[in-house]
Amino acid sequence: MKTIRFILNGDVVEVAVREDTMLIDVLRENLGLTGVKEGCGIGECGACTVLVDGKNINSCLYPAVEVDGKTVITIEGMQNDGDFGLIQKAFWENGAVQCGFCTPGMIMSTEAFYRENKDREDVTEEEIKRALAGNLCRCTGYIQIIDAVKSLWKK
Amino acid sequence: MNFRYFKPGSVGEAIYLKKEYKNSKYVAGGTDIFVLIKKKAIKPDALISLRNLNEIKGIEENEKFVFIGAGTTLRELEQSEVVRKYFPALYDALINMASVQIRNVGTIGGNIVNASPGADTASPLLIYDAKVVIIMDDFKERELPLDEFFKGPKQVFLAEEEIVKGFLLKKPVKNSGSAYYKFMKRNAMDLANAGVAMNIKIGDDDIIEDIKVGLTTVAPTPIRATGTEEFLIHKKFSEEILEQAGNIAKKECSPIDDIRGKEWHKREIIKAYIKRVGMIAYKRAKLI
């Protein structure tokens, strides 16, 4: 076991983990953040996406011991005082959520994309598709999701 | 899963740990290794992470060369002005690789050492005459051309304890242009069925003064299409000549029927893409 310390959704946490544990398991099992979903477990579907030091990564392929000293944000950290945050609201308003399983990952990838591009006038649909290529959705057909992301630049 | 995981802070410490643990593996971004471990295809007792070695990260340039550290992530490369400016074929490859999540973690060193015949960064590096810089177990360095580094599918000439430090690339000369294009079954998150990289130097009267062609997924390793290069050099550039070159490339590669496609289809892709990539590279050469 190794003790790691990192900032999780704004709070410092310290947790003892097995060296061969992936970040997703520590987030879900040890820390109770079940908003982080496991779909494929091999980095294809993006349901487990979280931000590590501001970058979106697949937490199913990221060793927990590598976040020692880093900052992690999950879907639980995206809320705004008990209400939806900006991106969550955009998804809700555009009907971009159906079964909801892919949504936490979708929102985290959108957050990373938004952070990088929010000061620009606009973004293209092509850029949005590239930014979300690593997040699969089996319900929406992506149209509403892309609309939701686009709407962030229209406010 | 059941392995020890070490996070050495220096190359020296990494090599020491690699010697200490017999059934161990170096791991860079881990986007391939952790999948293999989860599928029980490999069962290492220990993993030695190269993620925290600043000695093998980053991009440096001088007048003639650019050095890309093996530990540089694919995303860092994609966002690098140096890559965009000097190595457009590499940029073409990077933006179509996997997903942002994977590129934020996966490294160029990992992509090359993993040595898949379909490694997307390989054929672009081949056409820029990349040399692999390797740190040996006595901490001395050795260099070898990338096309001599690949041994076979998923195999490279790298001793157990050695670590790839990075890749030395020649900056493009005047009037040269390059491009990479791959065929995929879907437009995102897919591996190449076949791909072509080309670096072309156009002289007076559109004469091809220098040409390098790299092919992906159509041989046991990423390869240079030397027969195609010999055919094209010193000829006058035209669509017609690319068409003929495509017929040579299609014959000189050695694809197999597999999950990614049929042999005949991969050969046809190569033929078509020699022309397509050649035209893009030519246009880029004319722009500089």
XYZ file of N, CA, C and O in Angstrom, chain A residues 2 18-22 38 41-46 49 55-58 60-63 65-68 70 105 109 116 130-131 133-136 142, chain B residues 1-7 28-32 34-35 38-39 49-52 73 75-76 79 95-96 98-105 186 188-189:
296
model
N 0.371 2.250 -0.681
C 1.054 3.545 -0.721
C 0.043 4.628 -0.362
O -1.094 4.583 -0.794
N -3.470 0.446 -3.189
C -2.572 -0.583 -3.731
C -1.867 0.018 -4.943
O -2.436 0.785 -5.689
N -0.617 -0.376 -5.157
C 0.156 0.189 -6.265
C -0.434 -0.147 -7.627
O -0.226 0.567 -8.589
N -1.160 -1.261 -7.709
C -1.669 -1.665 -9.025
C -3.131 -1.251 -9.245
O -3.805 -1.785 -10.109
N -3.595 -0.277 -8.450
C -4.979 0.181 -8.601
C -5.066 1.340 -9.579
O -4.235 2.231 -9.567
N -6.091 1.306 -10.400
C -6.319 2.414 -11.318
C -7.127 3.498 -10.590
O -7.902 3.215 -9.676
N -17.541 3.408 -15.167
C -16.660 2.516 -15.913
C -17.469 1.835 -17.000
O -18.431 1.114 -16.732
N -13.413 -0.016 -19.699
C -12.234 -0.328 -18.887
C -10.926 -0.353 -19.651
O -9.876 -0.685 -19.091
N -10.952 -0.032 -20.946
C -9.713 -0.064 -21.739
C -9.497 1.212 -22.573
O -8.832 1.185 -23.606
N -10.067 2.307 -22.105
C -9.759 3.585 -22.753
C -10.436 3.845 -24.079
O -9.986 4.691 -24.842
N -11.516 3.147 -24.347
C -12.197 3.362 -25.627
C -13.447 4.246 -25.490
O -13.776 4.992 -26.392
N -14.172 4.126 -24.374
C -15.504 4.728 -24.317
C -15.558 6.089 -23.634
O -16.473 6.861 -23.871
N -14.596 6.383 -22.749
C -14.528 7.708 -22.144
C -15.489 7.954 -20.990
O -15.529 9.062 -20.452
N -13.878 9.433 -17.823
C -13.043 10.628 -17.971
C -13.092 11.555 -16.754
O -14.172 11.887 -16.265
N -6.215 18.329 -17.464
C -6.290 17.582 -18.718
C -7.253 16.407 -18.563
O -7.234 15.708 -17.542
N -8.073 16.175 -19.592
C -8.991 15.037 -19.498
C -8.268 13.730 -19.813
O -7.535 13.643 -20.780
N -8.450 12.755 -18.957
C -7.783 11.455 -19.103
C -8.795 10.341 -18.793
O -9.824 10.578 -18.159
N -8.474 9.130 -19.255
C -9.292 7.963 -18.924
C -8.827 7.426 -17.565
O -7.729 6.887 -17.453
N -9.626 4.867 -16.078
C -9.503 3.400 -16.043
C -8.104 2.933 -16.434
O -7.742 1.792 -16.217
N -7.315 3.831 -17.069
C -5.960 3.457 -17.497
C -4.902 4.310 -16.795
O -3.778 4.417 -17.252
N -5.289 4.953 -15.714
C -4.384 5.883 -15.038
C -4.104 5.379 -13.627
O -5.018 5.323 -12.793
N -2.854 4.985 -13.347
C -2.568 4.432 -12.019
C -2.831 5.471 -10.938
O -2.445 6.624 -11.073
N -1.531 5.906 -8.106
C -0.337 6.497 -7.468
C 0.239 7.659 -8.275
O 1.000 8.474 -7.750
N -0.140 7.760 -9.563
C 0.363 8.865 -10.385
C -0.340 10.197 -10.100
O 0.095 11.226 -10.567
N -1.446 10.204 -9.350
C -2.093 11.492 -9.051
C -1.576 12.114 -7.751
O -2.008 13.195 -7.364
N -0.632 11.434 -7.117
C -0.031 11.985 -5.901
C 0.503 13.396 -6.196
O 1.295 13.578 -7.120
N -1.163 15.855 -7.398
C -1.846 16.509 -8.513
C -3.261 16.960 -8.115
O -3.700 16.748 -6.988
N -18.567 11.610 -18.296
C -17.360 11.662 -19.131
C -17.459 12.729 -20.201
O -16.504 13.471 -20.445
N -14.896 15.951 -20.665
C -14.172 16.260 -21.901
C -14.563 17.633 -22.428
O -13.728 18.382 -22.943
N -9.820 25.327 -22.681
C -8.807 25.682 -23.678
C -9.302 26.741 -24.655
O -8.501 27.458 -25.245
N -13.845 16.443 -32.694
C -12.508 15.950 -32.350
C -12.312 15.917 -30.837
O -11.735 14.983 -30.291
N -12.804 16.960 -30.166
C -12.619 17.057 -28.711
C -13.359 15.934 -27.982
O -12.927 15.472 -26.934
N -14.186 12.912 -29.421
C -14.032 11.631 -30.133
C -13.841 10.453 -29.176
O -14.202 9.322 -29.489
N -13.292 10.738 -28.005
C -13.023 9.661 -27.054
C -14.159 9.402 -26.083
O -13.979 8.723 -25.075
N -15.339 9.941 -26.368
C -16.506 9.707 -25.512
C -17.645 9.146 -26.354
O -18.168 9.828 -27.229
N -18.013 7.913 -26.073
C -19.074 7.280 -26.856
C -20.421 7.428 -26.157
O -20.524 7.321 -24.940
N -25.464 11.873 -30.756
C -24.491 12.972 -30.613
C -25.013 14.360 -30.994
O -24.412 15.360 -30.621
N -5.171 -7.832 -11.356
C -3.872 -7.191 -11.495
C -3.097 -7.331 -10.207
O -3.663 -7.269 -9.129
N -1.824 -7.517 -10.355
C -0.986 -7.664 -9.187
C 0.453 -7.330 -9.546
O 1.206 -8.177 -9.974
N 0.783 -6.045 -9.428
C 2.159 -5.655 -9.748
C 2.614 -4.512 -8.840
O 1.801 -3.779 -8.290
N 3.929 -4.442 -8.679
C 4.487 -3.275 -7.994
C 4.553 -2.147 -9.026
O 4.684 -2.416 -10.214
N 4.485 -0.921 -8.559
C 4.537 0.211 -9.488
C 5.506 1.244 -8.934
O 5.310 1.765 -7.836
N 6.561 1.502 -9.698
C 7.582 2.436 -9.225
C 7.561 3.726 -10.037
O 7.310 3.702 -11.242
N 7.861 4.827 -9.351
C 7.892 6.131 -10.018
C 9.269 6.776 -9.880
O 9.419 7.755 -9.133
N 5.390 4.000 -20.113
C 5.346 5.454 -20.335
C 3.927 5.914 -20.019
O 3.528 5.942 -18.863
N 3.099 6.189 -21.007
C 1.722 6.618 -20.731
C 0.849 5.466 -20.261
O -0.148 5.652 -19.575
N 1.223 4.248 -20.666
C 0.492 3.065 -20.201
C -0.787 2.761 -20.958
O -1.506 1.816 -20.615
N -1.079 3.542 -21.997
C -2.359 3.347 -22.684
C -2.409 2.035 -23.465
O -3.489 1.577 -23.818
N -1.251 1.441 -23.745
C -1.235 0.090 -24.324
C -1.004 -0.967 -23.246
O -1.705 -1.967 -23.184
N -1.503 -1.060 -19.943
C -2.572 -1.386 -18.983
C -3.710 -2.169 -19.644
O -4.357 -2.985 -19.001
N -3.909 -1.928 -20.939
C -4.912 -2.712 -21.657
C -4.451 -4.169 -21.745
O -5.220 -5.101 -21.480
N -4.820 -5.781 -18.334
C -6.223 -6.072 -18.030
C -6.733 -7.270 -18.819
O -7.573 -8.026 -18.344
N -6.225 -7.429 -20.045
C -6.644 -8.570 -20.860
C -5.838 -9.831 -20.540
O -5.972 -10.846 -21.209
N 7.633 3.294 -14.053
C 7.041 4.416 -14.779
C 8.114 5.390 -15.274
O 8.995 5.798 -14.519
N 7.999 5.755 -16.544
C 8.931 6.740 -17.111
C 8.303 8.128 -17.131
O 8.844 9.067 -17.680
N 7.119 8.242 -16.507
C 6.327 9.456 -16.598
C 6.952 10.660 -15.894
O 6.649 11.782 -16.222
N 7.783 10.381 -14.907
C 8.314 11.505 -14.130
C 9.778 11.812 -14.445
O 10.480 12.428 -13.653
N 4.172 13.932 -24.459
C 2.883 13.312 -24.792
C 2.465 13.695 -26.216
O 2.898 14.715 -26.762
N -0.301 14.773 -27.154
C -1.048 16.023 -27.089
C -0.107 17.231 -27.051
O -0.360 18.251 -27.677
N 0.973 17.120 -26.285
C 1.956 18.211 -26.238
C 2.549 18.450 -27.627
O 2.771 19.594 -28.033
N 0.135 20.206 -29.935
C -0.052 21.622 -29.632
C 1.232 22.429 -29.774
O 1.248 23.620 -29.482
N -3.250 14.450 -34.883
C -4.620 14.897 -34.631
C -5.650 13.814 -34.949
O -6.796 13.915 -34.544
N -5.240 12.784 -35.668
C -6.171 11.694 -35.962
C -5.903 10.436 -35.144
O -6.417 9.368 -35.452
N -6.295 8.163 -31.884
C -7.079 7.851 -30.685
C -7.969 9.023 -30.266
O -8.694 9.565 -31.088
N -7.915 9.384 -28.984
C -8.774 10.447 -28.461
C -7.913 11.449 -27.710
O -6.746 11.191 -27.427
N -8.511 12.585 -27.351
C -7.784 13.573 -26.548
C -7.307 12.917 -25.246
O -6.163 13.099 -24.819
N -8.194 12.124 -24.624
C -7.839 11.485 -23.351
C -6.572 10.633 -23.486
O -5.709 10.643 -22.615
N -6.509 9.852 -24.573
C -5.338 8.988 -24.791
C -4.118 9.836 -25.143
O -3.020 9.603 -24.629
N -4.315 10.851 -25.978
C -3.166 11.676 -26.385
C -2.628 12.521 -25.222
O -1.467 12.903 -25.223
N -3.460 12.815 -24.233
C -2.997 13.550 -23.051
C -2.039 12.718 -22.209
O -1.314 13.251 -21.369
N -2.055 11.407 -22.403
C -1.283 10.501 -21.556
C -0.228 9.754 -22.373
O 0.923 9.626 -21.974
N -13.734 4.014 -39.374
C -14.548 5.138 -38.923
C -13.645 6.357 -38.788
O -12.435 6.237 -38.775
N -12.979 8.435 -36.421
C -12.326 8.810 -35.174
C -12.015 7.560 -34.373
O -12.619 6.513 -34.591
N -11.064 7.667 -33.465
C -10.765 6.573 -32.531
C -10.488 5.251 -33.248
O -10.926 4.203 -32.802
